[in-house]
PDB file of C-alpha atoms in Angstrom:
ATOM      1  CA  MET A   1       0.000   0.000   0.000  1.00  0.00           C
ATOM      2  CA  LYS A   2       2.844   2.412   0.815  1.00  0.00           C
ATOM      3  CA  ARG A   3       4.404   1.696  -2.556  1.00  0.00           C
ATOM      4  CA  VAL A   4       1.226   2.854  -4.271  1.00  0.00           C
ATOM      5  CA  ALA A   5       1.112   5.894  -1.988  1.00  0.00           C
ATOM      6  CA  PHE A   6       4.653   6.913  -2.947  1.00  0.00           C
ATOM      7  CA  LEU A   7       3.792   6.487  -6.622  1.00  0.00           C
ATOM      8  CA  ALA A   8       0.803   8.789  -6.111  1.00  0.00           C
ATOM      9  CA  LEU A   9       3.028  11.401  -4.434  1.00  0.00           C
ATOM     10  CA  ILE A  10       5.548  11.191  -7.279  1.00  0.00           C
ATOM     11  CA  LEU A  11       2.688  11.678  -9.745  1.00  0.00           C
ATOM     12  CA  ALA A  12       1.404  14.701  -7.821  1.00  0.00           C
ATOM     13  CA  GLY A  13       4.803  16.383  -7.680  1.00  0.00           C
ATOM     14  CA  THR A  14       5.412  15.732 -11.360  1.00  0.00           C
ATOM     15  CA  LEU A  15       2.032  17.137 -12.408  1.00  0.00           C
ATOM     16  CA  TRP A  16       2.470  20.255 -10.282  1.00  0.00           C
ATOM     17  CA  GLY A  17       5.879  20.740 -11.840  1.00  0.00           C
ATOM     18  CA  LEU A  18       4.221  20.844 -15.260  1.00  0.00           C
ATOM     19  CA  GLY A  19       2.032  23.743 -14.134  1.00  0.00           C
ATOM     20  CA  PHE A  20       4.643  26.466 -14.622  1.00  0.00           C
ATOM     21  CA  PRO A  21       5.699  25.619 -18.200  1.00  0.00           C
ATOM     22  CA  LEU A  22       2.080  25.005 -19.232  1.00  0.00           C
ATOM     23  CA  GLY A  23       1.074  28.309 -17.675  1.00  0.00           C
ATOM     24  CA  LYS A  24       3.880  30.156 -19.462  1.00  0.00           C
ATOM     25  CA  LEU A  25       2.685  28.656 -22.733  1.00  0.00           C
ATOM     26  CA  ILE A  26      -0.832  30.011 -22.192  1.00  0.00           C
ATOM     27  CA  LEU A  27       0.393  33.425 -21.030  1.00  0.00           C
ATOM     28  CA  ARG A  28       1.683  34.045 -24.550  1.00  0.00           C
ATOM     29  CA  GLU A  29      -1.929  34.472 -25.680  1.00  0.00           C
ATOM     30  CA  THR A  30      -3.912  35.643 -22.652  1.00  0.00           C
ATOM     31  CA  ASP A  31      -3.486  37.230 -19.240  1.00  0.00           C
ATOM     32  CA  ALA A  32      -2.886  35.406 -15.958  1.00  0.00           C
ATOM     33  CA  ALA A  33      -6.339  35.984 -14.468  1.00  0.00           C
ATOM     34  CA  HIS A  34      -8.141  34.547 -17.488  1.00  0.00           C
ATOM     35  CA  MET A  35      -5.717  31.627 -17.642  1.00  0.00           C
ATOM     36  CA  VAL A  36      -6.457  30.727 -14.020  1.00  0.00           C
ATOM     37  CA  LEU A  37     -10.184  31.121 -14.633  1.00  0.00           C
ATOM     38  CA  LEU A  38     -10.124  28.762 -17.628  1.00  0.00           C
ATOM     39  CA  ARG A  39      -7.982  26.322 -15.660  1.00  0.00           C
ATOM     40  CA  PHE A  40     -10.482  26.105 -12.826  1.00  0.00           C
ATOM     41  CA  VAL A  41     -13.508  25.991 -15.123  1.00  0.00           C
ATOM     42  CA  VAL A  42     -12.063  22.909 -16.819  1.00  0.00           C
ATOM     43  CA  ALA A  43     -11.253  21.324 -13.452  1.00  0.00           C
ATOM     44  CA  ALA A  44     -14.679  22.202 -12.033  1.00  0.00           C
ATOM     45  CA  VAL A  45     -16.559  20.634 -14.952  1.00  0.00           C
ATOM     46  CA  VAL A  46     -14.696  17.354 -14.497  1.00  0.00           C
ATOM     47  CA  ALA A  47     -14.987  17.536 -10.693  1.00  0.00           C
ATOM     48  CA  ALA A  48     -18.747  18.212 -10.642  1.00  0.00           C
ATOM     49  CA  PRO A  49     -19.853  14.525 -10.664  1.00  0.00           C
ATOM     50  CA  PHE A  50     -17.606  13.780  -7.680  1.00  0.00           C
ATOM     51  CA  ALA A  51     -18.871  16.811  -5.737  1.00  0.00           C
ATOM     52  CA  LEU A  52     -22.563  16.283  -6.498  1.00  0.00           C
ATOM     53  CA  ARG A  53     -22.795  12.495  -6.456  1.00  0.00           C
ATOM     54  CA  THR A  54     -23.858  12.035  -2.826  1.00  0.00           C
ATOM     55  CA  LYS A  55     -25.746  14.041  -0.232  1.00  0.00           C
ATOM     56  CA  GLU A  56     -22.707  14.000   2.049  1.00  0.00           C
ATOM     57  CA  ALA A  57     -20.481  15.395  -0.701  1.00  0.00           C
ATOM     58  CA  ARG A  58     -22.972  18.148  -1.550  1.00  0.00           C
ATOM     59  CA  ALA A  59     -23.102  19.079   2.131  1.00  0.00           C
ATOM     60  CA  LEU A  60     -19.444  20.125   1.909  1.00  0.00           C
ATOM     61  CA  PHE A  61     -20.578  23.222  -0.018  1.00  0.00           C
ATOM     62  CA  LYS A  62     -22.272  24.405   3.205  1.00  0.00           C
ATOM     63  CA  SER A  63     -19.083  24.090   5.244  1.00  0.00           C
ATOM     64  CA  PRO A  64     -17.480  27.480   6.007  1.00  0.00           C
ATOM     65  CA  VAL A  65     -14.111  25.726   6.116  1.00  0.00           C
ATOM     66  CA  MET A  66     -14.509  24.311   2.620  1.00  0.00           C
ATOM     67  CA  LEU A  67     -15.746  27.641   1.262  1.00  0.00           C
ATOM     68  CA  ALA A  68     -12.759  29.433   2.788  1.00  0.00           C
ATOM     69  CA  SER A  69     -10.275  26.813   1.580  1.00  0.00           C
ATOM     70  CA  GLY A  70     -11.653  26.901  -1.954  1.00  0.00           C
ATOM     71  CA  ALA A  71     -11.516  30.700  -2.045  1.00  0.00           C
ATOM     72  CA  LEU A  72      -7.928  30.746  -0.772  1.00  0.00           C
ATOM     73  CA  TYR A  73      -6.973  28.078  -3.306  1.00  0.00           C
ATOM     74  CA  GLY A  74      -8.303  30.108  -6.223  1.00  0.00           C
ATOM     75  CA  VAL A  75      -6.799  33.414  -5.064  1.00  0.00           C
ATOM     76  CA  ALA A  76      -3.430  31.748  -4.432  1.00  0.00           C
ATOM     77  CA  PHE A  77      -3.265  30.529  -8.020  1.00  0.00           C
ATOM     78  CA  MET A  78      -4.234  33.959  -9.353  1.00  0.00           C
ATOM     79  CA  VAL A  79      -1.435  35.629  -7.385  1.00  0.00           C
ATOM     80  CA  GLN A  80       1.054  32.910  -8.327  1.00  0.00           C
ATOM     81  CA  PHE A  81       0.413  33.155 -12.053  1.00  0.00           C
ATOM     82  CA  GLU A  82       0.319  36.941 -11.994  1.00  0.00           C
ATOM     83  CA  GLY A  83       3.838  36.520 -10.641  1.00  0.00           C
ATOM     84  CA  LEU A  84       4.684  33.995 -13.353  1.00  0.00           C
ATOM     85  CA  ALA A  85       3.839  36.653 -15.946  1.00  0.00           C
ATOM     86  CA  HIS A  86       6.785  38.689 -14.615  1.00  0.00           C
ATOM     87  CA  VAL A  87       9.380  35.958 -14.002  1.00  0.00           C
ATOM     88  CA  SER A  88      10.860  32.995 -15.833  1.00  0.00           C
ATOM     89  CA  VAL A  89       9.556  29.451 -15.519  1.00  0.00           C
ATOM     90  CA  THR A  90      12.746  28.416 -13.745  1.00  0.00           C
ATOM     91  CA  LEU A  91      12.672  31.242 -11.192  1.00  0.00           C
ATOM     92  CA  ALA A  92       8.993  30.706 -10.343  1.00  0.00           C
ATOM     93  CA  ALA A  93       9.500  26.966  -9.938  1.00  0.00           C
ATOM     94  CA  LEU A  94      12.548  27.294  -7.696  1.00  0.00           C
ATOM     95  CA  LEU A  95      10.816  29.752  -5.379  1.00  0.00           C
ATOM     96  CA  VAL A  96       8.165  27.093  -4.668  1.00  0.00           C
ATOM     97  CA  GLY A  97      10.967  25.074  -3.082  1.00  0.00           C
ATOM     98  CA  ALA A  98      10.716  27.367  -0.049  1.00  0.00           C
ATOM     99  CA  MET A  99       7.281  25.925   0.838  1.00  0.00           C
ATOM    100  CA  PRO A 100       8.463  23.135   3.173  1.00  0.00           C
ATOM    101  CA  ALA A 101      10.409  25.724   5.143  1.00  0.00           C
ATOM    102  CA  LEU A 102       7.307  27.897   5.450  1.00  0.00           C
ATOM    103  CA  ILE A 103       5.376  24.891   6.717  1.00  0.00           C
ATOM    104  CA  ALA A 104       7.980  24.356   9.432  1.00  0.00           C
ATOM    105  CA  VAL A 105       7.715  27.979  10.577  1.00  0.00           C
ATOM    106  CA  CYS A 106       3.925  27.724  10.597  1.00  0.00           C
ATOM    107  CA  ALA A 107       4.104  24.515  12.631  1.00  0.00           C
ATOM    108  CA  LYS A 108       6.246  26.247  15.244  1.00  0.00           C
ATOM    109  CA  VAL A 109       3.888  29.209  15.467  1.00  0.00           C
ATOM    110  CA  MET A 110       0.958  26.836  15.953  1.00  0.00           C
ATOM    111  CA  GLY A 111       2.731  25.099  18.827  1.00  0.00           C
ATOM    112  CA  GLU A 112       4.101  22.050  17.018  1.00  0.00           C
ATOM    113  CA  LYS A 113       7.609  20.740  17.664  1.00  0.00           C
ATOM    114  CA  VAL A 114      10.263  21.840  15.153  1.00  0.00           C
ATOM    115  CA  SER A 115      13.710  20.252  15.404  1.00  0.00           C
ATOM    116  CA  ARG A 116      17.060  22.059  15.279  1.00  0.00           C
ATOM    117  CA  ALA A 117      17.826  20.401  11.932  1.00  0.00           C
ATOM    118  CA  SER A 118      14.578  21.768  10.555  1.00  0.00           C
ATOM    119  CA  TRP A 119      15.487  25.317  11.554  1.00  0.00           C
ATOM    120  CA  MET A 120      18.816  24.893   9.755  1.00  0.00           C
ATOM    121  CA  GLY A 121      16.876  23.932   6.650  1.00  0.00           C
ATOM    122  CA  VAL A 122      14.571  26.910   7.100  1.00  0.00           C
ATOM    123  CA  GLY A 123      17.579  29.216   7.218  1.00  0.00           C
ATOM    124  CA  ALA A 124      19.153  27.726   4.095  1.00  0.00           C
ATOM    125  CA  ALA A 125      15.905  27.905   2.102  1.00  0.00           C
ATOM    126  CA  THR A 126      15.272  31.485   3.244  1.00  0.00           C
ATOM    127  CA  LEU A 127      18.771  32.591   2.228  1.00  0.00           C
ATOM    128  CA  GLY A 128      18.289  30.900  -1.138  1.00  0.00           C
ATOM    129  CA  ALA A 129      15.035  32.735  -1.734  1.00  0.00           C
ATOM    130  CA  ALA A 130      16.671  36.027  -0.688  1.00  0.00           C
ATOM    131  CA  LEU A 131      19.567  35.401  -3.079  1.00  0.00           C
ATOM    132  CA  ILE A 132      17.196  34.851  -5.995  1.00  0.00           C
ATOM    133  CA  ALA A 133      14.992  37.802  -5.052  1.00  0.00           C
ATOM    134  CA  GLY A 134      17.970  40.118  -4.657  1.00  0.00           C
ATOM    135  CA  LYS A 135      19.593  39.197  -7.951  1.00  0.00           C
ATOM    136  CA  PRO A 136      17.171  37.650 -10.464  1.00  0.00           C
ATOM    137  CA  ASP A 137      19.689  38.302 -13.290  1.00  0.00           C
ATOM    138  CA  GLY A 138      17.054  38.889 -15.952  1.00  0.00           C
ATOM    139  CA  ALA A 139      14.930  35.944 -14.791  1.00  0.00           C
ATOM    140  CA  GLY A 140      12.225  38.295 -13.583  1.00  0.00           C
ATOM    141  CA  SER A 141      11.292  41.494 -11.794  1.00  0.00           C
ATOM    142  CA  LEU A 142      11.081  42.133  -8.072  1.00  0.00           C
ATOM    143  CA  LEU A 143       7.303  42.420  -8.484  1.00  0.00           C
ATOM    144  CA  GLY A 144       7.189  38.942  -9.982  1.00  0.00           C
ATOM    145  CA  VAL A 145       9.310  37.525  -7.166  1.00  0.00           C
ATOM    146  CA  ALA A 146       7.132  39.249  -4.549  1.00  0.00           C
ATOM    147  CA  LEU A 147       3.933  37.895  -6.095  1.00  0.00           C
ATOM    148  CA  SER A 148       5.407  34.399  -6.349  1.00  0.00           C
ATOM    149  CA  LEU A 149       6.461  34.406  -2.697  1.00  0.00           C
ATOM    150  CA  GLY A 150       3.180  36.011  -1.639  1.00  0.00           C
ATOM    151  CA  SER A 151       1.226  33.203  -3.288  1.00  0.00           C
ATOM    152  CA  LEU A 152       3.098  30.708  -1.106  1.00  0.00           C
ATOM    153  CA  LEU A 153       1.811  32.474   2.001  1.00  0.00           C
ATOM    154  CA  ILE A 154      -1.747  32.201   0.664  1.00  0.00           C
ATOM    155  CA  PHE A 155      -1.219  28.523  -0.073  1.00  0.00           C
ATOM    156  CA  LEU A 156       0.051  28.158   3.498  1.00  0.00           C
ATOM    157  CA  ALA A 157      -3.125  29.806   4.820  1.00  0.00           C
ATOM    158  CA  TRP A 158      -5.101  27.369   2.675  1.00  0.00           C
ATOM    159  CA  LEU A 159      -3.330  24.452   4.360  1.00  0.00           C
ATOM    160  CA  VAL A 160      -4.070  25.812   7.827  1.00  0.00           C
ATOM    161  CA  VAL A 161      -7.762  26.265   7.017  1.00  0.00           C
ATOM    162  CA  LEU A 162      -7.995  22.869   5.378  1.00  0.00           C
ATOM    163  CA  LYS A 163      -6.805  21.171   8.578  1.00  0.00           C
ATOM    164  CA  ARG A 164     -10.296  21.875   9.926  1.00  0.00           C
ATOM    165  CA  ALA A 165     -12.114  20.372   6.930  1.00  0.00           C
ATOM    166  CA  PRO A 166     -14.858  17.834   7.715  1.00  0.00           C
ATOM    167  CA  LYS A 167     -14.240  14.160   7.031  1.00  0.00           C
ATOM    168  CA  PRO A 168     -14.863  13.528   3.309  1.00  0.00           C
ATOM    169  CA  PRO A 169     -17.453  10.917   2.277  1.00  0.00           C
ATOM    170  CA  THR A 170     -15.271   9.871  -0.685  1.00  0.00           C
ATOM    171  CA  PRO A 171     -11.571  10.431  -1.550  1.00  0.00           C
ATOM    172  CA  MET A 172     -12.461  12.789  -4.403  1.00  0.00           C
ATOM    173  CA  ALA A 173     -15.032  14.872  -2.521  1.00  0.00           C
ATOM    174  CA  ILE A 174     -12.731  17.491  -0.964  1.00  0.00           C
ATOM    175  CA  PRO A 175     -10.547  18.140  -4.052  1.00  0.00           C
ATOM    176  CA  ALA A 176     -13.693  18.293  -6.199  1.00  0.00           C
ATOM    177  CA  VAL A 177     -15.478  20.775  -3.943  1.00  0.00           C
ATOM    178  CA  THR A 178     -12.286  22.800  -3.557  1.00  0.00           C
ATOM    179  CA  VAL A 179     -11.778  23.384  -7.279  1.00  0.00           C
ATOM    180  CA  ILE A 180     -15.456  24.211  -7.835  1.00  0.00           C
ATOM    181  CA  VAL A 181     -15.462  26.827  -5.066  1.00  0.00           C
ATOM    182  CA  ALA A 182     -12.162  28.151  -6.433  1.00  0.00           C
ATOM    183  CA  ALA A 183     -13.691  28.496  -9.906  1.00  0.00           C
ATOM    184  CA  PHE A 184     -16.591  30.563  -8.562  1.00  0.00           C
ATOM    185  CA  THR A 185     -14.122  32.679  -6.577  1.00  0.00           C
ATOM    186  CA  VAL A 186     -11.837  33.591  -9.473  1.00  0.00           C
ATOM    187  CA  LEU A 187     -14.727  34.185 -11.922  1.00  0.00           C
ATOM    188  CA  PRO A 188     -15.781  37.668 -10.667  1.00  0.00           C
ATOM    189  CA  ILE A 189     -12.168  38.671 -10.010  1.00  0.00           C
ATOM    190  CA  ALA A 190     -11.111  37.843 -13.568  1.00  0.00           C
ATOM    191  CA  LEU A 191     -14.176  39.563 -15.061  1.00  0.00           C
ATOM    192  CA  ILE A 192     -13.583  42.725 -13.046  1.00  0.00           C
ATOM    193  CA  MET A 193      -9.877  42.802 -13.935  1.00  0.00           C
ATOM    194  CA  HIS A 194     -10.073  42.040 -17.655  1.00  0.00           C
ATOM    195  CA  GLY A 195     -13.676  41.388 -18.714  1.00  0.00           C
ATOM    196  CA  PRO A 196     -14.764  38.176 -20.476  1.00  0.00           C
ATOM    197  CA  PRO A 197     -11.926  35.754 -21.265  1.00  0.00           C
ATOM    198  CA  LYS A 198     -10.536  35.346 -24.751  1.00  0.00           C
ATOM    199  CA  LEU A 199     -11.642  31.987 -26.139  1.00  0.00           C
ATOM    200  CA  ASP A 200     -10.119  32.047 -29.624  1.00  0.00           C
ATOM    201  CA  LEU A 201      -6.835  30.612 -28.403  1.00  0.00           C
ATOM    202  CA  SER A 202      -4.524  28.414 -30.415  1.00  0.00           C
ATOM    203  CA  VAL A 203      -4.572  24.640 -30.179  1.00  0.00           C
ATOM    204  CA  SER A 204      -1.379  24.683 -28.132  1.00  0.00           C
ATOM    205  CA  ALA A 205      -2.820  27.195 -25.661  1.00  0.00           C
ATOM    206  CA  TRP A 206      -6.027  25.198 -25.224  1.00  0.00           C
ATOM    207  CA  SER A 207      -3.930  22.075 -24.739  1.00  0.00           C
ATOM    208  CA  GLY A 208      -2.148  23.928 -21.951  1.00  0.00           C
ATOM    209  CA  VAL A 209      -5.480  24.946 -20.376  1.00  0.00           C
ATOM    210  CA  LEU A 210      -6.746  21.358 -20.457  1.00  0.00           C
ATOM    211  CA  GLY A 211      -3.448  20.118 -19.051  1.00  0.00           C
ATOM    212  CA  LEU A 212      -3.548  22.635 -16.206  1.00  0.00           C
ATOM    213  CA  GLY A 213      -7.178  21.918 -15.368  1.00  0.00           C
ATOM    214  CA  LEU A 214      -7.157  18.136 -15.585  1.00  0.00           C
ATOM    215  CA  LEU A 215      -3.580  17.248 -14.639  1.00  0.00           C
ATOM    216  CA  SER A 216      -1.979  20.054 -12.627  1.00  0.00           C
ATOM    217  CA  THR A 217      -5.147  20.937 -10.707  1.00  0.00           C
ATOM    218  CA  LEU A 218      -7.652  18.128 -10.161  1.00  0.00           C
ATOM    219  CA  LEU A 219      -5.567  14.978 -10.671  1.00  0.00           C
ATOM    220  CA  ALA A 220      -2.499  16.329  -8.862  1.00  0.00           C
ATOM    221  CA  THR A 221      -4.532  17.378  -5.820  1.00  0.00           C
ATOM    222  CA  ALA A 222      -6.344  14.034  -5.674  1.00  0.00           C
ATOM    223  CA  ALA A 223      -3.081  12.093  -6.043  1.00  0.00           C
ATOM    224  CA  TRP A 224      -1.467  14.081  -3.243  1.00  0.00           C
ATOM    225  CA  GLN A 225      -4.404  13.511  -0.899  1.00  0.00           C
ATOM    226  CA  TYR A 226      -4.323   9.777  -1.588  1.00  0.00           C
ATOM    227  CA  GLY A 227      -0.586   9.471  -1.010  1.00  0.00           C
ATOM    228  CA  SER A 228      -0.210  11.823   1.952  1.00  0.00           C
ATOM    229  CA  SER A 229      -3.011  10.070   3.838  1.00  0.00           C
ATOM    230  CA  ARG A 230      -1.073   6.785   3.755  1.00  0.00           C
ATOM    231  CA  VAL A 231       2.457   7.868   4.743  1.00  0.00           C
ATOM    232  CA  GLY A 232       3.932  10.175   7.370  1.00  0.00           C
ATOM    233  CA  SER A 233       3.960  13.905   6.757  1.00  0.00           C
ATOM    234  CA  ALA A 234       7.779  14.083   6.637  1.00  0.00           C
ATOM    235  CA  SER A 235       7.939  11.378   3.994  1.00  0.00           C
ATOM    236  CA  ALA A 236       5.197  13.035   1.958  1.00  0.00           C
ATOM    237  CA  GLY A 237       6.806  16.472   2.262  1.00  0.00           C
ATOM    238  CA  VAL A 238       9.921  15.344   0.401  1.00  0.00           C
ATOM    239  CA  PHE A 239       7.858  14.955  -2.743  1.00  0.00           C
ATOM    240  CA  ILE A 240       6.965  18.668  -2.738  1.00  0.00           C
ATOM    241  CA  ASN A 241      10.469  19.235  -4.070  1.00  0.00           C
ATOM    242  CA  ILE A 242       9.679  17.359  -7.287  1.00  0.00           C
ATOM    243  CA  GLU A 243       7.666  20.412  -8.367  1.00  0.00           C
ATOM    244  CA  PRO A 244      10.500  22.979  -8.415  1.00  0.00           C
ATOM    245  CA  LEU A 245      12.900  20.426  -9.890  1.00  0.00           C
ATOM    246  CA  MET A 246      10.481  19.610 -12.711  1.00  0.00           C
ATOM    247  CA  GLY A 247       9.530  23.218 -13.393  1.00  0.00           C
ATOM    248  CA  ALA A 248      13.109  24.497 -13.334  1.00  0.00           C
ATOM    249  CA  SER A 249      14.391  21.690 -15.570  1.00  0.00           C
ATOM    250  CA  ILE A 250      11.676  22.247 -18.158  1.00  0.00           C
ATOM    251  CA  GLY A 251      12.244  26.007 -18.023  1.00  0.00           C
ATOM    252  CA  VAL A 252      15.942  25.625 -18.827  1.00  0.00           C
ATOM    253  CA  LEU A 253      15.595  22.806 -21.377  1.00  0.00           C
ATOM    254  CA  LEU A 254      12.483  23.864 -23.305  1.00  0.00           C
ATOM    255  CA  PHE A 255      11.948  27.575 -22.623  1.00  0.00           C
ATOM    256  CA  GLY A 256      15.550  28.695 -22.930  1.00  0.00           C
ATOM    257  CA  ASP A 257      15.682  30.181 -19.428  1.00  0.00           C
ATOM    258  CA  HIS A 258      19.118  31.430 -18.431  1.00  0.00           C
ATOM    259  CA  LEU A 259      20.497  29.469 -15.492  1.00  0.00           C
ATOM    260  CA  SER A 260      22.603  32.174 -13.848  1.00  0.00           C
ATOM    261  CA  LEU A 261      24.949  31.513 -10.928  1.00  0.00           C
ATOM    262  CA  ALA A 262      22.682  33.337  -8.455  1.00  0.00           C
ATOM    263  CA  LEU A 263      19.641  31.425  -9.710  1.00  0.00           C
ATOM    264  CA  ALA A 264      21.430  28.065  -9.560  1.00  0.00           C
ATOM    265  CA  VAL A 265      22.934  28.592  -6.090  1.00  0.00           C
ATOM    266  CA  GLY A 266      19.723  30.057  -4.686  1.00  0.00           C
ATOM    267  CA  GLY A 267      17.661  27.210  -6.127  1.00  0.00           C
ATOM    268  CA  LEU A 268      20.019  24.569  -4.716  1.00  0.00           C
ATOM    269  CA  MET A 269      19.864  26.229  -1.287  1.00  0.00           C
ATOM    270  CA  ILE A 270      16.056  26.234  -1.368  1.00  0.00           C
ATOM    271  CA  ILE A 271      15.830  22.584  -2.389  1.00  0.00           C
ATOM    272  CA  ALA A 272      18.569  21.412  -0.007  1.00  0.00           C
ATOM    273  CA  GLY A 273      17.097  23.399   2.861  1.00  0.00           C
ATOM    274  CA  SER A 274      13.647  21.997   2.160  1.00  0.00           C
ATOM    275  CA  PHE A 275      14.965  18.437   2.264  1.00  0.00           C
ATOM    276  CA  VAL A 276      16.610  19.152   5.625  1.00  0.00           C
ATOM    277  CA  VAL A 277      13.275  20.497   6.903  1.00  0.00           C
ATOM    278  CA  VAL A 278      11.153  17.512   5.937  1.00  0.00           C
ATOM    279  CA  LEU A 279      13.797  15.024   7.087  1.00  0.00           C
ATOM    280  CA  GLY A 280      14.205  16.916  10.362  1.00  0.00           C
ATOM    281  CA  GLU A 281      10.478  16.646  10.979  1.00  0.00           C
ATOM    282  CA  LYS A 282      10.496  12.835  11.097  1.00  0.00           C
ATOM    283  CA  GLN A 283       9.994  13.029  14.860  1.00  0.00           C
ATOM    284  CA  ALA A 284       6.999  15.339  14.524  1.00  0.00           C
ATOM    285  CA  ASP A 285       3.429  14.182  14.967  1.00  0.00           C
ATOM    286  CA  PRO A 286       2.490  12.337  11.738  1.00  0.00           C
ATOM    287  CA  ALA A 287      -1.052  13.681  11.962  1.00  0.00           C
ATOM    288  CA  SER A 288       0.080  17.307  11.890  1.00  0.00           C
ATOM    289  CA  LEU A 289       0.378  17.614   8.121  1.00  0.00           C
ATOM    290  CA  GLN A 290      -0.992  14.284   6.957  1.00  0.00           C
ATOM    291  CA  ALA A 291      -3.833  13.839   4.525  1.00  0.00           C
ATOM    292  CA  GLU A 292      -3.676  17.387   3.217  1.00  0.00           C
ATOM    293  CA  PRO A 293      -3.355  18.651  -0.344  1.00  0.00           C
ATOM    294  CA  ALA A 294       0.008  19.917  -1.322  1.00  0.00           C
ATOM    295  CA  PRO A 295       0.887  23.544  -0.974  1.00  0.00           C
ATOM    296  CA  ALA A 296       1.797  24.058  -4.524  1.00  0.00           C
ATOM    297  CA  PRO A 297       0.173  23.855  -8.030  1.00  0.00           C
TER     298      PRO A 297
END
């Protein structure tokens, strides 16, 4: 069973890693808000049968916790991809590597035990993020870096809220309800910002939208929930780092991103620090972060 769980976590990390290059592909033809809207509309249409199938699943739409988590989820993606519009694929992906460190800080604030090794990892990841932010070397603007890091804080708030979610009647119920609420949240925001979305996109752009909606949103979230509910939180947290590795690699190989010294060193510090964090948390309570969706797209 654990073998299947690890495979699910690998799948989730890989699919989230595809989110940045797919998003950059779509941003060539539309703005970030409309891209996120189309992404969640696709995910919501596919998720609807899972969210509406049973009375218990439909009752989740009345939960204030689920409404708040869905709203935070949608807003976090809007902020993240607004940031992606101002930075490279590689830079945006590497900044996500700071998420495990943020989780450790949040755990400490909420009264959970954080080991000395974990704080060392937090420091390394923070310095790496500061190095990238201070010297993006053409990989993006300070605004883009700020938006990218800000989205991580919103994702962190989403995780905290989701800890109080009611017990789901089926494995797909919570991710399905989450993406539907997120879709209804981003709809008015996107319309106010830019009006109706542009639908006459190219085949490649629509392929990116479908990929983001089906793979990097709904399937990735469901895979993470399945895997993280069957292994300890520290073990599951390691797989978060697949996302920045995937996104950064694709950015350099396929999008021609420039891998500067500052970007490379900062990214390595973030990833190495994050690994120290999740490995240092092996002694933490396994229920503290277990069975939650991942903090990143």
